[in-house]
Amino acid sequence: MTGTSAPVDPALTFPFIGGRPCLDFVATLGRRHTDTPLERIPDTAALARWFAEAELAADGEPVRVTARELADARTLREALHRVVRAAMAGQTPEPGDVQLINQAAARPDLAPQLGPVRWTARQPARAALATVARDAVLLVRSPLLGRVKKCENPDCSLLFLDDSQARRRRWCSMERCGNLAKVAGYRSRSRPATTR
């Protein structure tokens, strides 16, 4: 972060723990299960920052994001979430969500490059979203879908790809929810029993 950038609210930091770009993108809306979800891409600058932190910025430059691209990104994100959750449950996703994702995935995506620049694109924001949409299509159509889980912390709504050898991962990450569960379990076990 440069000295001219405003500090980012810790609540708005992006969790890159999903194991796939599409799952990390879905995580830009936190606390989905509550009445007050946490919007981590409230403006175009935040979406540009997500592209940079996700290493989806073309030509190594900050991505310029328009208000329309931000709105499209949020719409795509919610369609991705619904389709992945439907697929996880063995349900048929909504045709409108499928169409939206397919349209995004059909656009030119980021072109990989050898050398210091990782990606190039004519329309960097749209290309990054196309790359995310394609990742979701590939995930939903692959056997890896069976390894996508929702964090077991009731206060968390993050999805992640369980890449553990035993496939028994329960938390989005040990640093976030796993440690909270361990501390809560320890406290409940060490609390003295009350007598009546």
Short mmCIF file of C-alpha atoms in Angstrom, two decimals:
data_model
loop_
_atom_site.label_atom_id
_atom_site.label_comp_id
_atom_site.label_asym_id
_atom_site.label_seq_id
_atom_site.Cartn_x
_atom_site.Cartn_y
_atom_site.Cartn_z
CA MET A 1 0.00 0.00 0.00
CA THR A 2 1.40 3.37 -0.93
CA GLY A 3 1.63 6.28 1.46
CA THR A 4 -1.09 8.13 -0.46
CA SER A 5 -3.64 5.33 -0.05
CA ALA A 6 -6.16 5.58 2.72
CA PRO A 7 -5.92 2.81 5.30
CA VAL A 8 -8.40 0.00 4.79
CA ASP A 9 -10.91 -0.79 7.53
CA PRO A 10 -9.82 -4.20 8.90
CA ALA A 11 -13.40 -5.47 8.47
CA LEU A 12 -13.10 -4.72 4.75
CA THR A 13 -9.90 -6.69 4.18
CA PHE A 14 -10.41 -9.42 1.63
CA PRO A 15 -10.25 -13.02 2.81
CA PHE A 16 -8.35 -15.05 0.21
CA ILE A 17 -9.00 -18.43 1.79
CA GLY A 18 -11.52 -19.95 -0.61
CA GLY A 19 -8.95 -21.84 -2.64
CA ARG A 20 -10.45 -20.66 -5.95
CA PRO A 21 -10.81 -17.17 -7.46
CA CYS A 22 -14.59 -17.55 -7.73
CA LEU A 23 -14.93 -18.48 -4.04
CA ASP A 24 -12.65 -15.62 -3.02
CA PHE A 25 -14.80 -13.28 -5.09
CA VAL A 26 -18.00 -14.56 -3.47
CA ALA A 27 -16.34 -13.74 -0.12
CA THR A 28 -16.37 -10.02 -0.98
CA LEU A 29 -19.80 -10.05 0.68
CA GLY A 30 -19.37 -11.15 4.28
CA ARG A 31 -21.90 -12.17 6.91
CA ARG A 32 -24.42 -13.18 4.22
CA HIS A 33 -26.61 -14.95 6.77
CA THR A 34 -27.23 -11.79 8.82
CA ASP A 35 -29.56 -8.83 8.44
CA THR A 36 -26.53 -6.61 7.87
CA PRO A 37 -24.16 -8.27 5.38
CA LEU A 38 -20.66 -6.79 5.09
CA GLU A 39 -20.02 -5.29 1.65
CA ARG A 40 -16.27 -5.46 1.04
CA ILE A 41 -16.52 -3.84 -2.41
CA PRO A 42 -18.54 -0.72 -1.54
CA ASP A 43 -17.01 1.34 -4.35
CA THR A 44 -14.99 1.12 -7.54
CA ALA A 45 -11.68 1.61 -5.69
CA ALA A 46 -12.39 -1.41 -3.49
CA LEU A 47 -13.13 -3.60 -6.52
CA ALA A 48 -9.91 -2.40 -8.18
CA ARG A 49 -8.08 -3.28 -4.95
CA TRP A 50 -9.65 -6.77 -4.97
CA PHE A 51 -8.46 -7.33 -8.55
CA ALA A 52 -4.93 -6.29 -7.51
CA GLU A 53 -4.87 -8.42 -4.36
CA ALA A 54 -6.35 -11.39 -6.22
CA GLU A 55 -3.55 -10.99 -8.78
CA LEU A 56 -6.09 -10.40 -11.54
CA ALA A 57 -4.85 -6.96 -12.56
CA ALA A 58 -3.86 -6.82 -16.22
CA ASP A 59 -0.55 -5.33 -17.35
CA GLY A 60 0.58 -4.96 -13.74
CA GLU A 61 -1.34 -1.69 -13.50
CA PRO A 62 -4.23 -0.74 -11.20
CA VAL A 63 -7.53 -1.65 -12.86
CA ARG A 64 -9.81 1.26 -13.65
CA VAL A 65 -13.33 0.28 -12.64
CA THR A 66 -16.48 2.11 -13.70
CA ALA A 67 -19.66 2.36 -11.64
CA ARG A 68 -21.36 0.08 -14.20
CA GLU A 69 -18.60 -2.53 -13.85
CA LEU A 70 -18.97 -2.40 -10.06
CA ALA A 71 -22.73 -3.00 -10.35
CA ASP A 72 -22.14 -5.84 -12.83
CA ALA A 73 -19.49 -7.34 -10.55
CA ARG A 74 -21.86 -7.42 -7.57
CA THR A 75 -24.63 -8.96 -9.70
CA LEU A 76 -22.21 -11.60 -10.97
CA ARG A 77 -20.94 -12.28 -7.45
CA GLU A 78 -24.44 -13.02 -6.15
CA ALA A 79 -25.24 -15.24 -9.14
CA LEU A 80 -21.99 -17.14 -8.51
CA HIS A 81 -22.92 -17.61 -4.86
CA ARG A 82 -26.40 -18.93 -5.67
CA VAL A 83 -25.17 -21.28 -8.40
CA VAL A 84 -22.34 -22.71 -6.29
CA ARG A 85 -24.66 -23.22 -3.30
CA ALA A 86 -27.30 -24.87 -5.52
CA ALA A 87 -24.66 -27.15 -7.04
CA MET A 88 -23.34 -28.04 -3.56
CA ALA A 89 -26.89 -29.06 -2.57
CA GLY A 90 -27.45 -31.04 -5.77
CA GLN A 91 -30.14 -28.61 -6.90
CA THR A 92 -30.74 -27.08 -10.31
CA PRO A 93 -29.63 -23.44 -10.31
CA GLU A 94 -31.86 -20.61 -11.48
CA PRO A 95 -31.72 -20.26 -15.28
CA GLY A 96 -31.18 -16.50 -15.00
CA ASP A 97 -28.10 -17.02 -12.82
CA VAL A 98 -26.72 -19.62 -15.23
CA GLN A 99 -27.27 -17.29 -18.17
CA LEU A 100 -25.58 -14.37 -16.41
CA ILE A 101 -22.52 -16.46 -15.49
CA ASN A 102 -22.30 -17.95 -18.98
CA GLN A 103 -22.45 -14.49 -20.54
CA ALA A 104 -19.66 -13.25 -18.27
CA ALA A 105 -17.58 -16.37 -18.92
CA ALA A 106 -17.99 -15.96 -22.70
CA ARG A 107 -16.31 -12.54 -22.70
CA PRO A 108 -12.57 -12.29 -23.38
CA ASP A 109 -10.78 -13.11 -20.15
CA LEU A 110 -7.30 -12.26 -18.94
CA ALA A 111 -4.60 -13.53 -21.30
CA PRO A 112 -1.63 -15.03 -19.43
CA GLN A 113 1.80 -13.63 -20.30
CA LEU A 114 5.38 -14.78 -19.78
CA GLY A 115 7.68 -12.26 -18.18
CA PRO A 116 7.11 -9.62 -15.52
CA VAL A 117 3.50 -8.90 -16.56
CA ARG A 118 1.21 -11.78 -15.57
CA TRP A 119 -1.92 -10.83 -17.56
CA THR A 120 -3.01 -8.58 -20.37
CA ALA A 121 -6.48 -7.51 -21.50
CA ARG A 122 -8.20 -4.85 -23.57
CA GLN A 123 -10.87 -4.31 -20.91
CA PRO A 124 -9.13 -5.28 -17.66
CA ALA A 125 -12.12 -5.13 -15.29
CA ARG A 126 -14.43 -7.10 -17.61
CA ALA A 127 -11.63 -9.55 -18.38
CA ALA A 128 -10.97 -10.15 -14.67
CA LEU A 129 -14.69 -10.82 -14.10
CA ALA A 130 -14.73 -13.18 -17.10
CA THR A 131 -11.80 -15.05 -15.56
CA VAL A 132 -13.69 -15.36 -12.26
CA ALA A 133 -16.86 -16.54 -14.06
CA ARG A 134 -14.90 -19.16 -16.02
CA ASP A 135 -13.34 -20.38 -12.81
CA ALA A 136 -16.83 -20.89 -11.35
CA VAL A 137 -18.03 -22.77 -14.44
CA LEU A 138 -14.99 -25.06 -14.28
CA LEU A 139 -15.46 -25.62 -10.55
CA VAL A 140 -19.18 -26.43 -10.74
CA ARG A 141 -18.56 -28.87 -13.62
CA SER A 142 -15.66 -30.67 -11.93
CA PRO A 143 -15.33 -33.32 -9.22
CA LEU A 144 -13.80 -30.59 -7.04
CA LEU A 145 -17.33 -29.34 -6.38
CA GLY A 146 -17.71 -32.14 -3.83
CA ARG A 147 -14.87 -30.58 -1.84
CA VAL A 148 -16.47 -27.12 -1.57
CA LYS A 149 -17.75 -26.52 1.95
CA LYS A 150 -19.31 -23.76 4.00
CA CYS A 151 -17.43 -22.81 7.15
CA GLU A 152 -18.97 -24.50 10.20
CA ASN A 153 -18.67 -21.37 12.32
CA PRO A 154 -22.31 -20.20 12.60
CA ASP A 155 -21.12 -16.59 12.45
CA CYS A 156 -19.28 -17.15 9.15
CA SER A 157 -20.70 -17.55 5.65
CA LEU A 158 -17.48 -18.21 3.70
CA LEU A 159 -17.18 -21.04 1.19
CA PHE A 160 -13.88 -22.83 0.67
CA LEU A 161 -12.32 -25.69 -1.25
CA ASP A 162 -11.26 -28.38 1.23
CA ASP A 163 -7.79 -29.30 0.03
CA SER A 164 -6.83 -31.16 3.21
CA GLN A 165 -5.61 -34.72 2.73
CA ALA A 166 -8.35 -36.28 4.87
CA ARG A 167 -11.08 -33.92 3.53
CA ARG A 168 -12.15 -33.12 7.10
CA ARG A 169 -11.56 -29.39 7.12
CA ARG A 170 -14.39 -27.63 8.98
CA TRP A 171 -13.34 -23.99 9.08
CA CYS A 172 -12.66 -21.41 6.39
CA SER A 173 -9.26 -21.07 8.10
CA MET A 174 -7.74 -21.89 11.45
CA GLU A 175 -6.59 -18.28 11.84
CA ARG A 176 -10.15 -17.00 11.56
CA CYS A 177 -12.89 -19.38 12.63
CA GLY A 178 -10.92 -22.45 13.72
CA ASN A 179 -9.19 -20.63 16.55
CA LEU A 180 -12.45 -19.00 17.63
CA ALA A 181 -14.05 -22.46 17.89
CA LYS A 182 -11.07 -23.82 19.84
CA VAL A 183 -11.19 -20.91 22.31
CA ALA A 184 -14.98 -21.25 22.73
CA GLY A 185 -14.63 -25.01 23.30
CA TYR A 186 -11.86 -24.51 25.84
CA ARG A 187 -13.86 -21.87 27.72
CA SER A 188 -16.97 -24.06 27.87
CA ARG A 189 -14.93 -27.03 29.16
CA SER A 190 -13.05 -24.98 31.77
CA ARG A 191 -16.10 -23.06 33.06
CA PRO A 192 -16.99 -24.34 36.55
CA ALA A 193 -20.32 -26.09 36.77
CA THR A 194 -22.94 -23.99 38.51
CA THR A 195 -24.93 -25.52 41.31
CA ARG A 196 -28.55 -24.75 41.97
#
